[in-house]
C-alpha cells in the first residue's frame, strides 16, 4: 500500500487509558489519522506505578499526563471529555457517535476498561468468562475492530499489560493498512531527527 493510502487510513480509539493511548501512539506516530475519545475514567488516577518496566516510581495521574502529551506530540487528535455513545458498521468502515457529532473511521480500537457495552452492541464474540474474545493481534471477531486492556482480561488489569495490548492493536492495524508485517523500530538517529534538543540526556 502506498504512503498516500497509509495517510488516508483512519483510526478511532474509544478510551484514553494506557491501552487506548498506546494504540494511538503507534498509529499516529506512523502516519494514520488517529482520534482518541477520552472521558478520563481511567483507574490510573488511583494508582502509583512501581511495577512498570523502565519507570522506578511515578504517580498514575503524572503517567497519564505524559502519555497524553506523547500521543498529541505525534499528531493524535485527543477529544478529552467527549464520550462515545455508539459504534456501528458503515460502508467499508465504522461510524462513531458522540453527543457532539458523528465520525467515520476505517478501524476502531475499544479501550473502555471493564465496560464492554459498545463491544456487545457491535455483536463481537465474547469468551466464556465474559471478556471480549480476541487473539494475540487484539482483533475481535469483527474485522477492523480491536479490543484491549481490561475488556479482554478478566483480572489482569495492569497498566503495563494494557499498554502491550494497545501496542499490539496499533501494530496490527498498521500491518493491515500497509499489507505486510509492520515493525515500529527506531534508532538513535530517528530520535535526533524527530526531537532534536528535546532528547533526554
PDB file of C-alpha atoms in Angstrom, residues 26-190:
ATOM      1  CA  UNK A  26       1.637   3.618  17.384  1.00  0.00           C
ATOM      2  CA  UNK A  27      -0.952   4.581  14.771  1.00  0.00           C
ATOM      3  CA  UNK A  28      -0.445   8.352  14.975  1.00  0.00           C
ATOM      4  CA  UNK A  29       3.338   8.072  15.079  1.00  0.00           C
ATOM      5  CA  UNK A  30       3.247   6.066  11.861  1.00  0.00           C
ATOM      6  CA  UNK A  31       1.030   8.375   9.858  1.00  0.00           C
ATOM      7  CA  UNK A  32      -2.520   7.138  10.409  1.00  0.00           C
ATOM      8  CA  UNK A  33      -5.180   9.733  11.137  1.00  0.00           C
ATOM      9  CA  UNK A  34      -5.909   8.955  14.784  1.00  0.00           C
ATOM     10  CA  UNK A  35      -8.634  10.303  17.068  1.00  0.00           C
ATOM     11  CA  UNK A  36      -8.917   9.367  20.744  1.00  0.00           C
ATOM     12  CA  UNK A  37     -12.134   9.881  22.696  1.00  0.00           C
ATOM     13  CA  UNK A  38     -11.212  10.125  26.365  1.00  0.00           C
ATOM     14  CA  UNK A  39     -13.691  10.583  29.227  1.00  0.00           C
ATOM     15  CA  UNK A  40     -10.876  10.339  31.793  1.00  0.00           C
ATOM     16  CA  UNK A  41     -12.460   7.353  33.528  1.00  0.00           C
ATOM     17  CA  UNK A  42      -9.132   5.558  33.826  1.00  0.00           C
ATOM     18  CA  UNK A  43      -8.212   3.827  37.063  1.00  0.00           C
ATOM     19  CA  UNK A  44      -4.720   5.270  36.691  1.00  0.00           C
ATOM     20  CA  UNK A  45      -5.700   8.298  38.781  1.00  0.00           C
ATOM     21  CA  UNK A  46      -5.937   5.927  41.763  1.00  0.00           C
ATOM     22  CA  UNK A  47      -2.593   4.261  41.028  1.00  0.00           C
ATOM     23  CA  UNK A  48       1.088   4.739  41.675  1.00  0.00           C
ATOM     24  CA  UNK A  49       3.397   2.754  39.411  1.00  0.00           C
ATOM     25  CA  UNK A  50       6.295   0.818  40.881  1.00  0.00           C
ATOM     26  CA  UNK A  51       5.844  -2.201  38.579  1.00  0.00           C
ATOM     27  CA  UNK A  52       6.139  -0.589  35.151  1.00  0.00           C
ATOM     28  CA  UNK A  53       9.362  -1.674  33.481  1.00  0.00           C
ATOM     29  CA  UNK A  54      11.763   1.224  32.986  1.00  0.00           C
ATOM     30  CA  UNK A  55       9.985   3.518  35.454  1.00  0.00           C
ATOM     31  CA  UNK A  56      11.136   3.445  39.064  1.00  0.00           C
ATOM     32  CA  UNK A  57       8.202   5.335  40.542  1.00  0.00           C
ATOM     33  CA  UNK A  58       5.521   7.573  39.050  1.00  0.00           C
ATOM     34  CA  UNK A  59       2.054   8.667  40.075  1.00  0.00           C
ATOM     35  CA  UNK A  60      -0.777   7.457  37.882  1.00  0.00           C
ATOM     36  CA  UNK A  61      -2.020  10.939  37.017  1.00  0.00           C
ATOM     37  CA  UNK A  62       1.511  12.062  36.189  1.00  0.00           C
ATOM     38  CA  UNK A  63       1.929   8.993  33.962  1.00  0.00           C
ATOM     39  CA  UNK A  64      -1.329   9.852  32.173  1.00  0.00           C
ATOM     40  CA  UNK A  65      -0.280  13.469  31.593  1.00  0.00           C
ATOM     41  CA  UNK A  66       2.969  12.300  29.984  1.00  0.00           C
ATOM     42  CA  UNK A  67       1.186   9.667  27.863  1.00  0.00           C
ATOM     43  CA  UNK A  68      -1.422  12.156  26.661  1.00  0.00           C
ATOM     44  CA  UNK A  69       1.225  14.678  25.694  1.00  0.00           C
ATOM     45  CA  UNK A  70       3.180  11.986  23.874  1.00  0.00           C
ATOM     46  CA  UNK A  71       0.276  10.944  21.635  1.00  0.00           C
ATOM     47  CA  UNK A  72      -0.580  14.581  20.932  1.00  0.00           C
ATOM     48  CA  UNK A  73       3.048  15.290  20.014  1.00  0.00           C
ATOM     49  CA  UNK A  74       2.795  12.582  17.358  1.00  0.00           C
ATOM     50  CA  UNK A  75      -0.378  14.075  15.905  1.00  0.00           C
ATOM     51  CA  UNK A  76      -3.274  12.239  17.530  1.00  0.00           C
ATOM     52  CA  UNK A  77      -6.454  14.278  17.953  1.00  0.00           C
ATOM     53  CA  UNK A  78      -7.455  13.726  21.577  1.00  0.00           C
ATOM     54  CA  UNK A  79     -11.072  14.608  22.356  1.00  0.00           C
ATOM     55  CA  UNK A  80     -11.000  14.998  26.126  1.00  0.00           C
ATOM     56  CA  UNK A  81     -14.427  14.643  27.729  1.00  0.00           C
ATOM     57  CA  UNK A  82     -16.246  13.617  24.540  1.00  0.00           C
ATOM     58  CA  UNK A  83     -17.980  10.318  25.245  1.00  0.00           C
ATOM     59  CA  UNK A  84     -18.676   7.772  22.529  1.00  0.00           C
ATOM     60  CA  UNK A  85     -22.309   6.669  22.692  1.00  0.00           C
ATOM     61  CA  UNK A  86     -22.390   4.183  19.801  1.00  0.00           C
ATOM     62  CA  UNK A  87     -20.222   2.463  17.202  1.00  0.00           C
ATOM     63  CA  UNK A  88     -21.675   0.804  14.116  1.00  0.00           C
ATOM     64  CA  UNK A  89     -20.536  -0.577  10.787  1.00  0.00           C
ATOM     65  CA  UNK A  90     -20.765   1.955   7.976  1.00  0.00           C
ATOM     66  CA  UNK A  91     -19.778   1.097   4.421  1.00  0.00           C
ATOM     67  CA  UNK A  92     -16.207  -0.208   4.487  1.00  0.00           C
ATOM     68  CA  UNK A  93     -15.567   1.230   7.940  1.00  0.00           C
ATOM     69  CA  UNK A  94     -17.290   2.385  11.077  1.00  0.00           C
ATOM     70  CA  UNK A  95     -19.443   5.255  12.319  1.00  0.00           C
ATOM     71  CA  UNK A  96     -18.702   6.503  15.815  1.00  0.00           C
ATOM     72  CA  UNK A  97     -21.307   8.653  17.539  1.00  0.00           C
ATOM     73  CA  UNK A  98     -20.945  11.099  20.394  1.00  0.00           C
ATOM     74  CA  UNK A  99     -23.290  13.762  21.732  1.00  0.00           C
ATOM     75  CA  UNK A 100     -21.254  16.262  19.706  1.00  0.00           C
ATOM     76  CA  UNK A 101     -21.424  14.523  16.332  1.00  0.00           C
ATOM     77  CA  UNK A 102     -20.667  11.503  14.186  1.00  0.00           C
ATOM     78  CA  UNK A 103     -17.232  10.438  12.998  1.00  0.00           C
ATOM     79  CA  UNK A 104     -16.038   7.850  10.468  1.00  0.00           C
ATOM     80  CA  UNK A 105     -13.018   5.569  10.692  1.00  0.00           C
ATOM     81  CA  UNK A 106     -11.503   2.598   8.919  1.00  0.00           C
ATOM     82  CA  UNK A 107     -10.520   0.964  12.231  1.00  0.00           C
ATOM     83  CA  UNK A 108     -11.798   1.152  15.802  1.00  0.00           C
ATOM     84  CA  UNK A 109      -9.884   0.306  18.962  1.00  0.00           C
ATOM     85  CA  UNK A 110     -12.052  -0.320  22.008  1.00  0.00           C
ATOM     86  CA  UNK A 111     -10.247   0.557  25.237  1.00  0.00           C
ATOM     87  CA  UNK A 112     -13.050   1.200  27.692  1.00  0.00           C
ATOM     88  CA  UNK A 113     -11.738  -0.841  30.603  1.00  0.00           C
ATOM     89  CA  UNK A 114     -14.169  -3.338  32.073  1.00  0.00           C
ATOM     90  CA  UNK A 115     -17.102  -1.625  30.346  1.00  0.00           C
ATOM     91  CA  UNK A 116     -17.871  -3.859  27.371  1.00  0.00           C
ATOM     92  CA  UNK A 117     -21.201  -2.286  26.327  1.00  0.00           C
ATOM     93  CA  UNK A 118     -20.001  -0.978  22.955  1.00  0.00           C
ATOM     94  CA  UNK A 119     -18.416  -4.324  22.112  1.00  0.00           C
ATOM     95  CA  UNK A 120     -21.667  -6.046  22.991  1.00  0.00           C
ATOM     96  CA  UNK A 121     -23.684  -3.603  20.861  1.00  0.00           C
ATOM     97  CA  UNK A 122     -21.351  -4.293  17.925  1.00  0.00           C
ATOM     98  CA  UNK A 123     -22.028  -8.009  18.295  1.00  0.00           C
ATOM     99  CA  UNK A 124     -18.409  -9.162  18.619  1.00  0.00           C
ATOM    100  CA  UNK A 125     -17.728 -12.569  20.121  1.00  0.00           C
ATOM    101  CA  UNK A 126     -17.263 -12.916  23.864  1.00  0.00           C
ATOM    102  CA  UNK A 127     -15.320 -15.575  25.753  1.00  0.00           C
ATOM    103  CA  UNK A 128     -16.929 -17.783  28.407  1.00  0.00           C
ATOM    104  CA  UNK A 129     -15.575 -15.569  31.190  1.00  0.00           C
ATOM    105  CA  UNK A 130     -17.429 -12.531  29.819  1.00  0.00           C
ATOM    106  CA  UNK A 131     -14.409 -10.809  28.269  1.00  0.00           C
ATOM    107  CA  UNK A 132     -14.204  -9.786  24.624  1.00  0.00           C
ATOM    108  CA  UNK A 133     -12.697 -12.641  22.612  1.00  0.00           C
ATOM    109  CA  UNK A 134      -9.510 -11.612  20.771  1.00  0.00           C
ATOM    110  CA  UNK A 135      -6.329 -13.261  19.536  1.00  0.00           C
ATOM    111  CA  UNK A 136      -2.785 -12.065  20.113  1.00  0.00           C
ATOM    112  CA  UNK A 137      -3.306  -9.386  17.461  1.00  0.00           C
ATOM    113  CA  UNK A 138      -6.163  -7.951  19.630  1.00  0.00           C
ATOM    114  CA  UNK A 139      -8.667  -8.027  16.743  1.00  0.00           C
ATOM    115  CA  UNK A 140     -12.217  -9.025  17.629  1.00  0.00           C
ATOM    116  CA  UNK A 141     -14.446 -11.279  15.553  1.00  0.00           C
ATOM    117  CA  UNK A 142     -15.476  -8.162  13.604  1.00  0.00           C
ATOM    118  CA  UNK A 143     -12.745  -7.247  11.124  1.00  0.00           C
ATOM    119  CA  UNK A 144     -11.302  -3.820  11.808  1.00  0.00           C
ATOM    120  CA  UNK A 145     -12.431  -3.690  15.450  1.00  0.00           C
ATOM    121  CA  UNK A 146      -9.817  -4.258  18.151  1.00  0.00           C
ATOM    122  CA  UNK A 147     -10.287  -4.638  21.897  1.00  0.00           C
ATOM    123  CA  UNK A 148      -7.620  -4.042  24.530  1.00  0.00           C
ATOM    124  CA  UNK A 149      -6.843  -3.973  28.222  1.00  0.00           C
ATOM    125  CA  UNK A 150      -9.450  -4.920  30.817  1.00  0.00           C
ATOM    126  CA  UNK A 151     -12.030  -5.555  28.075  1.00  0.00           C
ATOM    127  CA  UNK A 152     -10.169  -8.728  27.123  1.00  0.00           C
ATOM    128  CA  UNK A 153      -8.803  -9.819  30.516  1.00  0.00           C
ATOM    129  CA  UNK A 154     -10.854 -10.888  33.498  1.00  0.00           C
ATOM    130  CA  UNK A 155      -8.338  -9.958  36.178  1.00  0.00           C
ATOM    131  CA  UNK A 156      -5.023  -8.834  34.643  1.00  0.00           C
ATOM    132  CA  UNK A 157      -5.677  -5.122  34.953  1.00  0.00           C
ATOM    133  CA  UNK A 158      -2.088  -3.919  34.920  1.00  0.00           C
ATOM    134  CA  UNK A 159      -1.018  -0.752  33.119  1.00  0.00           C
ATOM    135  CA  UNK A 160       1.960  -2.491  31.548  1.00  0.00           C
ATOM    136  CA  UNK A 161      -0.248  -5.295  30.161  1.00  0.00           C
ATOM    137  CA  UNK A 162      -2.783  -2.784  28.845  1.00  0.00           C
ATOM    138  CA  UNK A 163      -0.032  -0.805  27.108  1.00  0.00           C
ATOM    139  CA  UNK A 164       1.176  -4.015  25.441  1.00  0.00           C
ATOM    140  CA  UNK A 165      -2.349  -4.797  24.250  1.00  0.00           C
ATOM    141  CA  UNK A 166      -2.674  -1.305  22.783  1.00  0.00           C
ATOM    142  CA  UNK A 167       0.684  -1.581  21.048  1.00  0.00           C
ATOM    143  CA  UNK A 168      -0.305  -4.949  19.554  1.00  0.00           C
ATOM    144  CA  UNK A 169      -3.555  -3.482  18.238  1.00  0.00           C
ATOM    145  CA  UNK A 170      -1.787  -0.448  16.781  1.00  0.00           C
ATOM    146  CA  UNK A 171       0.890  -2.514  15.058  1.00  0.00           C
ATOM    147  CA  UNK A 172      -1.653  -4.939  13.630  1.00  0.00           C
ATOM    148  CA  UNK A 173      -3.702  -2.067  12.242  1.00  0.00           C
ATOM    149  CA  UNK A 174      -0.538  -0.717  10.627  1.00  0.00           C
ATOM    150  CA  UNK A 175       0.218  -4.155   9.172  1.00  0.00           C
ATOM    151  CA  UNK A 176      -3.315  -4.347   7.742  1.00  0.00           C
ATOM    152  CA  UNK A 177      -3.021  -0.900   6.179  1.00  0.00           C
ATOM    153  CA  UNK A 178       0.429  -1.493   4.739  1.00  0.00           C
ATOM    154  CA  UNK A 179      -0.304  -5.031   3.536  1.00  0.00           C
ATOM    155  CA  UNK A 180       2.724  -6.546   5.276  1.00  0.00           C
ATOM    156  CA  UNK A 181       4.029  -7.087   8.798  1.00  0.00           C
ATOM    157  CA  UNK A 182       4.977  -3.690  10.141  1.00  0.00           C
ATOM    158  CA  UNK A 183       7.640  -3.080  12.778  1.00  0.00           C
ATOM    159  CA  UNK A 184       7.925   0.228  14.600  1.00  0.00           C
ATOM    160  CA  UNK A 185      11.624   0.186  15.431  1.00  0.00           C
ATOM    161  CA  UNK A 186      13.504   3.434  15.885  1.00  0.00           C
ATOM    162  CA  UNK A 187      17.228   4.060  16.052  1.00  0.00           C
ATOM    163  CA  UNK A 188      19.063   6.943  17.769  1.00  0.00           C
ATOM    164  CA  UNK A 189      19.220   8.940  14.528  1.00  0.00           C
ATOM    165  CA  UNK A 190      15.407   8.846  14.341  1.00  0.00           C
TER     166      UNK A 190
END
